[in-house]
Coordinates of C-alpha atoms in Angstrom, one line a residue:
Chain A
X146 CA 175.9 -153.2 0.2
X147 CA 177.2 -152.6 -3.5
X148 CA 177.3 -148.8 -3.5
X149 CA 178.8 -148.0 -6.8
X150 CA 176.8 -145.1 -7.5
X151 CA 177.6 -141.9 -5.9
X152 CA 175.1 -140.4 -3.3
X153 CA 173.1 -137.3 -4.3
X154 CA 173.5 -134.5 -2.0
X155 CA 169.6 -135.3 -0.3
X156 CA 170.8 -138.9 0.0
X157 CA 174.2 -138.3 2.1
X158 CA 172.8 -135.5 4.2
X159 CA 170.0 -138.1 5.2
X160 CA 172.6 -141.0 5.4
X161 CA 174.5 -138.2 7.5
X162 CA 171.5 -137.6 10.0
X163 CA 170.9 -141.5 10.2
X164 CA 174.5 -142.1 11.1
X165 CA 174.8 -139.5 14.1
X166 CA 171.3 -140.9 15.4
X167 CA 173.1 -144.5 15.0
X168 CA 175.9 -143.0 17.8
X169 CA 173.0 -141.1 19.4
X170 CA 171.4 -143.9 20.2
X171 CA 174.6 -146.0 21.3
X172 CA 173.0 -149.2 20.3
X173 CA 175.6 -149.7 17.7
X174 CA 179.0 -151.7 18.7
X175 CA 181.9 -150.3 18.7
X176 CA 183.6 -151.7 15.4
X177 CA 180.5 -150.5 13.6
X178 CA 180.6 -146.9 15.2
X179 CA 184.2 -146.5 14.3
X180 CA 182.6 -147.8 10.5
X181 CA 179.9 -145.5 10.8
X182 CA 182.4 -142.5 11.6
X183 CA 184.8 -143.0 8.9
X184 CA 182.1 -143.0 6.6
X185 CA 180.5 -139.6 7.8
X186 CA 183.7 -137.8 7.6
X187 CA 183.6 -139.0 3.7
X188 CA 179.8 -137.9 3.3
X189 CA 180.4 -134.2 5.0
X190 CA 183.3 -134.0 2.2
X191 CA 181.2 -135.4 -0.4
X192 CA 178.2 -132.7 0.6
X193 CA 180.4 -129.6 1.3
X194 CA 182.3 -130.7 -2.4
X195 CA 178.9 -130.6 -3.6
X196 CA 177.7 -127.1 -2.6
X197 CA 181.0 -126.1 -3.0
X198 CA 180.9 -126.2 -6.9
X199 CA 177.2 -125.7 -6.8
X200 CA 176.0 -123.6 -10.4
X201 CA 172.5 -122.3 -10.5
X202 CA 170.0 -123.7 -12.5
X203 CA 166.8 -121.8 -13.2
X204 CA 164.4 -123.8 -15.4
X205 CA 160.7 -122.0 -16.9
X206 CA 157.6 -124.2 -17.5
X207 CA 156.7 -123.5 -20.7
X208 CA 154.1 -125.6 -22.5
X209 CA 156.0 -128.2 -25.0
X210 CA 154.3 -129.7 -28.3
X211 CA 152.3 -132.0 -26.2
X212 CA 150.5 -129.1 -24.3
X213 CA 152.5 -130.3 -20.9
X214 CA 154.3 -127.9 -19.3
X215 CA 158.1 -129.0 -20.0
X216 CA 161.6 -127.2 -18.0
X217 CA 162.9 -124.7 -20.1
X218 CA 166.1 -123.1 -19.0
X219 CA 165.3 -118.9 -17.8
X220 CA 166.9 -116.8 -19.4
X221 CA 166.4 -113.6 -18.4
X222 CA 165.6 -112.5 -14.4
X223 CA 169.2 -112.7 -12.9
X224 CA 171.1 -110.1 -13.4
Chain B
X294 CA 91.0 -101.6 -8.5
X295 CA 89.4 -98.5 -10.6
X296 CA 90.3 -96.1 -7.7
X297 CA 93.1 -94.1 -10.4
X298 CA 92.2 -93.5 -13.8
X299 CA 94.7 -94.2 -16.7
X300 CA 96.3 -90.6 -16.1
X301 CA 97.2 -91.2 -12.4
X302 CA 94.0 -89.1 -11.8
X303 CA 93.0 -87.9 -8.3
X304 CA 91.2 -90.4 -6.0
X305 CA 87.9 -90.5 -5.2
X306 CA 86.8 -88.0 -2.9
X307 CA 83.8 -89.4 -0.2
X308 CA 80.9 -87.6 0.7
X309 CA 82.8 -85.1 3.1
X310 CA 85.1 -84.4 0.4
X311 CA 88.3 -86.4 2.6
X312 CA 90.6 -89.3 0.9
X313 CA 91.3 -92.3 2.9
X314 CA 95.3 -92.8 4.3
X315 CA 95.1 -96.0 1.9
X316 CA 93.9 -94.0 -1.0
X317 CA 96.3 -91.3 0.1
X318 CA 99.2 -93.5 0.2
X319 CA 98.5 -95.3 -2.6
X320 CA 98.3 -92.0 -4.9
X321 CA 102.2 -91.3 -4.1
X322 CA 103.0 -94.7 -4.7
X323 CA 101.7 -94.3 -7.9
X324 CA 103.1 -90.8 -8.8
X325 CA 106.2 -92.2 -7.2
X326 CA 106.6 -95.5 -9.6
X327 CA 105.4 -93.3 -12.5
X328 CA 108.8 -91.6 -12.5
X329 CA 111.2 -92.4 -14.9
X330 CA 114.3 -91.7 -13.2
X331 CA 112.9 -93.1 -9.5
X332 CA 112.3 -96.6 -11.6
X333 CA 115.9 -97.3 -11.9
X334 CA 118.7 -95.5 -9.5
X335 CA 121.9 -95.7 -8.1
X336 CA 122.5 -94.4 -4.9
X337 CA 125.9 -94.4 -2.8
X338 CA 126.0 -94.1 0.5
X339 CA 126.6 -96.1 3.9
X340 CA 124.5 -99.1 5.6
X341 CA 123.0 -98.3 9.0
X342 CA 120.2 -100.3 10.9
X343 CA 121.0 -103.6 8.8
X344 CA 118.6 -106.3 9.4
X345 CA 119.1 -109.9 8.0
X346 CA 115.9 -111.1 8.2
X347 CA 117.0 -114.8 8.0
X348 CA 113.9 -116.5 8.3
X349 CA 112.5 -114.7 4.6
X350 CA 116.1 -114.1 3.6
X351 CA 115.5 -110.2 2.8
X352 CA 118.0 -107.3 3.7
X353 CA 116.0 -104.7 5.5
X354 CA 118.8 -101.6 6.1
X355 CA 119.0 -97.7 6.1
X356 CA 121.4 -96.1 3.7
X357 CA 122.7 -92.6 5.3
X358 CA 125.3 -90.2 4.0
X359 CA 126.3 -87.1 6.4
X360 CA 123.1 -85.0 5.4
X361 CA 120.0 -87.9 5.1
X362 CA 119.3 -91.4 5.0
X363 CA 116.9 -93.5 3.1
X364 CA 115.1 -96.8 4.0
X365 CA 116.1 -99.9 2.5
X366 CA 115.2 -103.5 1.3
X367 CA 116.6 -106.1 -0.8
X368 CA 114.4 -109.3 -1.6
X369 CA 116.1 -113.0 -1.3
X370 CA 116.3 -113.2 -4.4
X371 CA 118.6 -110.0 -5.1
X372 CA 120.3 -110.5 -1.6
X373 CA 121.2 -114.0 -2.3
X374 CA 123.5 -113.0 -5.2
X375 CA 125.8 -110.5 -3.9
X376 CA 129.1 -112.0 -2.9
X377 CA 129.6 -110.3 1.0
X378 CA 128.1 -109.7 3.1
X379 CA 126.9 -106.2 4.3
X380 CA 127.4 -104.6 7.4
X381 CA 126.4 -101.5 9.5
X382 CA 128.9 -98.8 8.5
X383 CA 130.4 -100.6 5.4
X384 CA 129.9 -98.1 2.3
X385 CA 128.0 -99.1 -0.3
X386 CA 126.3 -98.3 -4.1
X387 CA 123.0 -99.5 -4.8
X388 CA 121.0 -99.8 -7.3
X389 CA 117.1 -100.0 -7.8
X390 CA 113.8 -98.6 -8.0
X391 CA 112.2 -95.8 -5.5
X392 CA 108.8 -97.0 -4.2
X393 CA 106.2 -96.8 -1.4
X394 CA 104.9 -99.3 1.2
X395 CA 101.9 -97.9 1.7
X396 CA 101.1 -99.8 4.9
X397 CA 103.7 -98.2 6.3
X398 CA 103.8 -94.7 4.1
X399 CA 107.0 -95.2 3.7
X400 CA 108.9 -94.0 0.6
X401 CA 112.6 -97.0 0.4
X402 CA 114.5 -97.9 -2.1
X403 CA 114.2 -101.5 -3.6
X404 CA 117.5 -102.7 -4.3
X405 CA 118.4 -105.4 -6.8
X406 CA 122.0 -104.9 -6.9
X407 CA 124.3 -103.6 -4.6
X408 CA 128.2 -103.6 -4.6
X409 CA 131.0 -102.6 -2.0
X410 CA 132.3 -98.3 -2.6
X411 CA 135.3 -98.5 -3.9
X412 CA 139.1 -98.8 -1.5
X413 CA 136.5 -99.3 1.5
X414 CA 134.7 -102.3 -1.0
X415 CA 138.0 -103.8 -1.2
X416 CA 139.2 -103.4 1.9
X417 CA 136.0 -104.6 4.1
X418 CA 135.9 -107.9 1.2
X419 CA 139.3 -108.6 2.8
X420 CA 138.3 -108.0 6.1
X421 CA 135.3 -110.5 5.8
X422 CA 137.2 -113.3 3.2
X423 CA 139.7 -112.4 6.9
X424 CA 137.3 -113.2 8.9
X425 CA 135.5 -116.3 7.7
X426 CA 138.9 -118.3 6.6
X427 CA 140.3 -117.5 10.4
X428 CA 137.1 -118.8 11.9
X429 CA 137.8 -122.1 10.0
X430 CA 141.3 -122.4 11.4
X431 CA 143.0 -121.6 7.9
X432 CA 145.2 -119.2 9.9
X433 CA 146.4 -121.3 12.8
X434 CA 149.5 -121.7 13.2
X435 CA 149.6 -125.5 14.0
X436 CA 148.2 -126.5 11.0
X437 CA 151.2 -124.4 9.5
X438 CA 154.1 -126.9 7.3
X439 CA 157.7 -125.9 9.0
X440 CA 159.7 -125.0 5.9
X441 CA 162.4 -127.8 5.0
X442 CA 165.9 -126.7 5.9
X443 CA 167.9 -127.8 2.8
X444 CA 165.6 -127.5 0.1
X445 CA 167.4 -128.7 -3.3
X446 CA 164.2 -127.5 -5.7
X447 CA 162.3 -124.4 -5.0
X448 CA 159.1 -123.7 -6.8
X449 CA 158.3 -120.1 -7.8
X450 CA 154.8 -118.9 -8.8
X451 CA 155.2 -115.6 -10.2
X452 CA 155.3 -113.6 -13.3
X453 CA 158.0 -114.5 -15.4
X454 CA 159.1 -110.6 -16.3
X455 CA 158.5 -108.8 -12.7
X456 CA 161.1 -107.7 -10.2
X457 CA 159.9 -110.3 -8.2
X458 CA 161.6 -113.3 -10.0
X459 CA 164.9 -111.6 -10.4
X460 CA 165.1 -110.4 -6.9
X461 CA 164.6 -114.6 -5.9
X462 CA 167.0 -115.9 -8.6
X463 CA 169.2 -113.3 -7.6
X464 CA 169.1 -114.0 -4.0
X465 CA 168.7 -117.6 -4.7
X466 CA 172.2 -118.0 -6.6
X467 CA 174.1 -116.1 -4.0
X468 CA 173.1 -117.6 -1.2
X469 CA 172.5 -121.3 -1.9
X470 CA 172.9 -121.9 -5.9
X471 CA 172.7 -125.6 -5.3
X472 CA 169.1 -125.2 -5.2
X473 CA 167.3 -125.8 -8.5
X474 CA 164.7 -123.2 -9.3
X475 CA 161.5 -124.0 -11.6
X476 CA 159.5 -121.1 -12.6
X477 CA 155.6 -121.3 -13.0
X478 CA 154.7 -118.4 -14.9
X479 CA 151.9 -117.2 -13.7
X480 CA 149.6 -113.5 -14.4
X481 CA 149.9 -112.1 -11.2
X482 CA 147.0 -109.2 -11.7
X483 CA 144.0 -108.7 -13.5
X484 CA 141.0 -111.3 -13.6
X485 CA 143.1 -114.5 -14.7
X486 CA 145.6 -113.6 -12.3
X487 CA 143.9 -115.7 -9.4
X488 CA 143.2 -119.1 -11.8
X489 CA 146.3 -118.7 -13.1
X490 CA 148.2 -118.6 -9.6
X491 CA 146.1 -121.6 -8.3
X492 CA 146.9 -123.9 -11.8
X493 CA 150.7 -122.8 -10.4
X494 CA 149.8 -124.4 -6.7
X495 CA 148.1 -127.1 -8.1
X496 CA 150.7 -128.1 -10.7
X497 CA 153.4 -128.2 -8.1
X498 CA 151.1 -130.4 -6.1
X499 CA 150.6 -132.9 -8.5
X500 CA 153.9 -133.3 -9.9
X501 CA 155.6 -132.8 -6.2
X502 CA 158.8 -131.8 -8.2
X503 CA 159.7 -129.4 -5.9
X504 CA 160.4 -129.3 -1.8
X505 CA 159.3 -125.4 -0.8
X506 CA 157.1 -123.2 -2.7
X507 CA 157.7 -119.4 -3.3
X508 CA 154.0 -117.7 -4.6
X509 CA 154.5 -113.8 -5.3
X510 CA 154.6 -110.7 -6.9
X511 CA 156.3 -107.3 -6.3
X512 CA 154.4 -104.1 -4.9
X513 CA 151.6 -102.6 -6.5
X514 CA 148.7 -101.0 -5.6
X515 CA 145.9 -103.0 -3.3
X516 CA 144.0 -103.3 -6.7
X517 CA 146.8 -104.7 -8.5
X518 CA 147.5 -107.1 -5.8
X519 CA 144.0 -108.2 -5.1
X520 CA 144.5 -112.3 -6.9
X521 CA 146.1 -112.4 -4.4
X522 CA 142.9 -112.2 -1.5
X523 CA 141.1 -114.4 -3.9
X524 CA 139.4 -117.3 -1.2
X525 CA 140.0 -119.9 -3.6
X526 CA 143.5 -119.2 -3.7
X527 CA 143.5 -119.0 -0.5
X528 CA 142.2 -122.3 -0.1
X529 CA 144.9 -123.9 -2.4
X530 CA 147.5 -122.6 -0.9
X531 CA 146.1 -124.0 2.7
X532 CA 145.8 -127.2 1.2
X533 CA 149.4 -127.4 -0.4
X534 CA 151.2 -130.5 0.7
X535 CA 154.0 -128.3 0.2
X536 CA 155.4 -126.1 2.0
X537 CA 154.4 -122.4 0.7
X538 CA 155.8 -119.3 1.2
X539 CA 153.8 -116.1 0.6
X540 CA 155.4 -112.8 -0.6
X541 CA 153.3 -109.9 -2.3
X542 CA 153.7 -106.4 -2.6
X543 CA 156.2 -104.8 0.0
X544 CA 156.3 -104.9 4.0
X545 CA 153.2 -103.1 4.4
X546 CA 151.1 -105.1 2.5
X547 CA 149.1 -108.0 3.8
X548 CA 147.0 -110.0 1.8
X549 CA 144.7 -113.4 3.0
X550 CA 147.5 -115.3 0.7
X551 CA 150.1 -114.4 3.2
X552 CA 147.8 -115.5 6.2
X553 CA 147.3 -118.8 4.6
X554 CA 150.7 -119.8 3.8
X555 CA 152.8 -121.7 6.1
X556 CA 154.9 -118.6 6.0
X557 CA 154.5 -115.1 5.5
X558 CA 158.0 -112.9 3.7
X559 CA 157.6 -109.1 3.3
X560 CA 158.9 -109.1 0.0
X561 CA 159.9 -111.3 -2.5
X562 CA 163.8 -111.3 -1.5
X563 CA 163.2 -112.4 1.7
X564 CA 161.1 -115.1 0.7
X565 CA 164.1 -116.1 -1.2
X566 CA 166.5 -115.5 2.0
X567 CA 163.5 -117.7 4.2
X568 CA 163.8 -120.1 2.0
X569 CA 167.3 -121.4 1.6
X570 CA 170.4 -121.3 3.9
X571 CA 174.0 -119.6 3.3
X572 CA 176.2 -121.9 1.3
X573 CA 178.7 -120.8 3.8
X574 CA 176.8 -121.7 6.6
X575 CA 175.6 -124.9 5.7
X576 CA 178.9 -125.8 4.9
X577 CA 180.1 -124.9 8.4
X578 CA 177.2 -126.9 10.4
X579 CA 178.1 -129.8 7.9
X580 CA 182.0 -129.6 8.9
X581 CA 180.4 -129.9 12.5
X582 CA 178.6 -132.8 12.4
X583 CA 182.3 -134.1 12.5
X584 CA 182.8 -132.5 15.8
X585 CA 179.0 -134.0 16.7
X586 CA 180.3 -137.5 16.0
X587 CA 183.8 -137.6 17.3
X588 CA 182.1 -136.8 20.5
X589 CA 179.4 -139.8 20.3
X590 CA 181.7 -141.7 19.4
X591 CA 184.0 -140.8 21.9
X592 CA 181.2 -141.0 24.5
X593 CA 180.8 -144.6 22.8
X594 CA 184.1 -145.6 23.9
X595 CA 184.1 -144.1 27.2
X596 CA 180.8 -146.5 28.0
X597 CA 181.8 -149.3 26.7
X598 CA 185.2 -148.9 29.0
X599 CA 183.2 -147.7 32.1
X600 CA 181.8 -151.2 31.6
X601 CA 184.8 -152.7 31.2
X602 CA 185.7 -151.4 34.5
X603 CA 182.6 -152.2 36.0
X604 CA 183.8 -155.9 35.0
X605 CA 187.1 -155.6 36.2
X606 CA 185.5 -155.1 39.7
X607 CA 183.4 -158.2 39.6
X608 CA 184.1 -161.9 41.0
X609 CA 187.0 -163.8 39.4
X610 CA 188.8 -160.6 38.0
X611 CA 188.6 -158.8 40.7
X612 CA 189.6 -162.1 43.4
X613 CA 191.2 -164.5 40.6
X614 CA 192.3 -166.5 43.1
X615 CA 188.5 -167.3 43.9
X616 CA 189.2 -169.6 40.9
X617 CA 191.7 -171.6 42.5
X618 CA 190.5 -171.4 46.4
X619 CA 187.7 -174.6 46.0
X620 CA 190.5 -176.9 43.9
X621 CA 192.7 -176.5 47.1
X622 CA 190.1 -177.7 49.3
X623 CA 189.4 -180.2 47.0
X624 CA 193.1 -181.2 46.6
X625 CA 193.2 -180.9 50.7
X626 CA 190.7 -183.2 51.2
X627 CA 192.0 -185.6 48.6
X628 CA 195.2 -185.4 49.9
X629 CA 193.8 -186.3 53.8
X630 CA 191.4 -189.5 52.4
X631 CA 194.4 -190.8 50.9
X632 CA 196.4 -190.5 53.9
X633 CA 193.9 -191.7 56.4
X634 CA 193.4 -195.2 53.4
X635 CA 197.1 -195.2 53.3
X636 CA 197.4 -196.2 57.0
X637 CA 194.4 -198.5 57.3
X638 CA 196.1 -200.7 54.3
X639 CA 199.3 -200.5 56.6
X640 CA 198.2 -201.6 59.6
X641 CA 196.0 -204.0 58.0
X642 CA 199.7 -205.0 56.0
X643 CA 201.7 -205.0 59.2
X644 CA 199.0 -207.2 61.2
X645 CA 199.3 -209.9 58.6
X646 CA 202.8 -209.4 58.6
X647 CA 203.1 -210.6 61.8
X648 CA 200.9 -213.4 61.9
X649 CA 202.8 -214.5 58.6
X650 CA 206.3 -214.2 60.6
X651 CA 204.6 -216.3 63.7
X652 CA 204.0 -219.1 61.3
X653 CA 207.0 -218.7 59.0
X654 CA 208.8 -218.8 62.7
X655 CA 207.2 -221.9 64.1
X656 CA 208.4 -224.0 61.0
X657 CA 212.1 -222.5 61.0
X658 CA 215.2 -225.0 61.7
X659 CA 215.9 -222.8 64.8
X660 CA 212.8 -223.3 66.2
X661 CA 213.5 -226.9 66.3
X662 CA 216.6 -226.1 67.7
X663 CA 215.4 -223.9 70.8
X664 CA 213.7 -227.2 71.8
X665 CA 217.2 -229.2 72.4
X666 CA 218.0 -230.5 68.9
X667 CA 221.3 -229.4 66.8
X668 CA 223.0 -229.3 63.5
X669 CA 226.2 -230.8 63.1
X670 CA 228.1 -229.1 60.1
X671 CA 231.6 -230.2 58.5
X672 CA 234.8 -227.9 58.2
X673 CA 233.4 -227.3 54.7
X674 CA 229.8 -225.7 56.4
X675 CA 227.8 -228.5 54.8
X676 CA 225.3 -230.4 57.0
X677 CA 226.7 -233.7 58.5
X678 CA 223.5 -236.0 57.7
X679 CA 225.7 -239.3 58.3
X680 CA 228.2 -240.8 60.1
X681 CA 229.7 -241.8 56.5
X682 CA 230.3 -237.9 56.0
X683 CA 232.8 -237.3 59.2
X684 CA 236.4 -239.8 59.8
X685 CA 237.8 -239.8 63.3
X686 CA 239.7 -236.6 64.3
X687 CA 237.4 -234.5 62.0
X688 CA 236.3 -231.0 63.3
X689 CA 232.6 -230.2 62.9
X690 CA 230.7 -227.5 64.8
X691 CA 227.5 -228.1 66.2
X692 CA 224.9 -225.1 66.0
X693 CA 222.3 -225.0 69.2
X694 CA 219.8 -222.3 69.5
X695 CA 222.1 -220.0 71.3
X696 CA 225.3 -220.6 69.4
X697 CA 227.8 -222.7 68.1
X698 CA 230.0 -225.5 69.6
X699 CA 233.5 -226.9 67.8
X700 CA 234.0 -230.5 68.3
X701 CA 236.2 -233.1 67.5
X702 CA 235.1 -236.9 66.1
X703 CA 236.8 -239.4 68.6

């Protein structure tokens, strides 16, 4: 697997919960699970780095020049 | 029928100067349905003796206050198009015309409209909308959606100016400001305020942009919050493939919105604190999922060495020298077959051995010798074949089969 792209924070906290089932379950060997642990102590870092620098974003639907309702950024509300 | 004149006159008197009960009956009616103000009335008051009289469809009910009561009827075709349904006790105002059944000489009230009083209208609307959606099941808490525990994109239906909002972003940002927020803006009182909340569920249903829906307002009064009761709303919001919580008014304040929704939050900043975790947290329970697979994966490696073990105790590693036990026999045996052919052949050797050395011995010179012949050999050891081969006074030695003689040519 070519995985040049970084995982989104949804995608490595499900690759996270796939990869403790994968010991759960015990059916992987025991190369593999030593893989599969090195690479969920580098997806909790990549998460946690994640929240860590997390900035709010508020967006308002607001109808655009098509008549669809388009994001908008909020201003206004948060104090 | 020509029994009243134009005027509303007096009936007919009979011979003995009496009125029949018909004729009596039918005078009121008439002086009654005469009167202006009877024609067209609105009375308040509360339902007692309600009768839904379902084969003909008519309401037949009493309307009492503390001090009288009046009798009451409402045709199908007025009953069918109010929107609740009445009930003994429930306080009402109706309107309609005053007349008289004369079968019955009864004076009642002919309603064509009729409307819940006020707070109580309100409140026993809810109570019945309450009533009808928790018969169906709408209420039940297994057909309730668990809120998603990470949600990255929260949808909020609400007016875009209230507290409500800035109480969520506010609570939002502190606790999880990861999470994207989209606003629907939505009228959240008034008559468009219920259409306008369900285009909100239903847009967020269609496009499916977000994971958890927030649908709210901030307190008011049970008027101002009323959209919020409305059934069709209350419908959407049942139906949402997402998950929806319901926040409206204060603590106090229950609306069929908040029954419906897969959760309910007292106000809108708890819906907010409902519906994301603490950064903090998180983080933590993410930094343990290390501690969750060091221990699998130790837990791996202690099986796979119990088995390992388990190995070591079985057949050639635990007795190795199993391996080499049958090749000894083998060797043994080899070893004792080629002894045991080893000393046929030399018997059979040795027999023919001897039988060789009989014949070899019956041709030898010394054979000839045992039987009385001799060998006469020079001084020099060679044979003497001829007389030619010795002179008188040579020494020769004769060999017999028991030794040798010297002797002397004379």
């Amino acid at each position: 697997m070519a995985e040049n792209k970084e995982k989104t924070f949804e995608e490595a906290m499900a690759r996270l919960e796939e990869i403790v089932r994968a010991l759960d379950g015990g059916t992987a060997g025991l190369d593999d699970s030593l893989g599969l642990f090195e690479e969920g102590i580098t997806l909790v870092k990549l998460c946690n780095a994640k929240l860590e620098g997390a900035e709010q974003k508020v967006k308002l639907l607001a109808k655009g020049d098509d008549g669809n309702l388009q994001e908008t950024d909020f201003v206004g509300g948060a104090k | 029928m020509g029994v009243f004149d134009e005027n509303f006159g007096t009936p007919e008197k009979q011979g003995d100067g009496a009125i029949t009960v018909t004729q009596l009956n039918e005078y009121i009616k008439s002086k009654i349905d005469g009167d202006a103000f009877l024609s067209r009335v609105t009375v308040k008051g509360e339902i007692s003796n309600f009768t839904n009289h379902y084969k003909t469809g008519h309401f037949y009910f009493t309307i009492k206050d503390e001090g009288s009561l009046i009798k009451a009827v409402m045709f199908r075709s007025a009953a069918s198009k109010i929107n609740f349904v009445p009930e003994n006790g429930m306080k009402i105002v109706a309107r309609g015309r005053v007349s008289a059944f004369v079968r019955d000489g009864q004076y009642q009230l002919y309603c064509d409209a009729m409307e819940p009083d006020g707070i109580g209208a309100l409140y026993f609307a809810f109570e019945q909308l309450k009533k009808k959606l928790s018969a169906e099941g709408l209420f039940d808490e297994a057909r309730k959606k668990p809120l998603p525990k990470i949600p990255t994109r929260i949808g909020v239906i609400t007016s875009p100016t209230g507290a409500a909002i800035r109480d969520i972003i506010n609570i939002l940002g502190r606790r999880f400001p990861y999470a994207k927020v989209i606003l629907y803006p939505a009228l959240v009182q008034g008559a468009e305020a219920a259409p306008s909340l369900i285009a909100g569920m239903n847009y967020f249903n269609e496009q499916r942009n977000v994971d958890v829906i927030i649908i709210g307002r901030g307190g008011g009064s049970i008027e101002d919050l009323w959209a919020f009761n409305d059934e069709t709303l209350a419908r959407t919001v049942a139906a949402s493939a997402i998950p929806t919580i319901s926040a409206v008014g204060h603590e106090t304040d229950f609306t069929i919105c908040d029954f419906v929704a897969d959760r309910r939050a007292p106000t809108p900043s708890a819906a907010a604190e409902l519906a994301v975790p603490e950064t903090h947290e998180l983080m933590h329970k993410i930094d343990n999922i290390i501690g969750r697979m060091s221990l699998l994966l130790s837990r791996r490696i202690e099986s796979g060495r119990q088995i390992l073990d388990f190995y070591k105790t079985q057949g050639i590693f635990a007795y190795p020298e199993r391996m080499f036990e049958d090749r000894k026999m083998q060797l043994l045996m080899l070893g004792q077959r080629l002894e045991t052919s080893m000393n046929t052949k030399l018997t059979a050797d040795r027999a023919l051995l001897a039988q060789r050395t009989a014949k070899l011995e019956a041709l030898s010179p010394l054979g000839i010798l045992s039987r009385g012949y001799s060998v006469a050999a020079g001084a020099d050891g060679k044979v003497i074949s001829s007389v030619n081969d010795v002179s008188k006074g040579d020494t020769f030695t004769l060999r017999l089969s028991d030794g040798t003689l010297d002797a002397t040519v004379n």
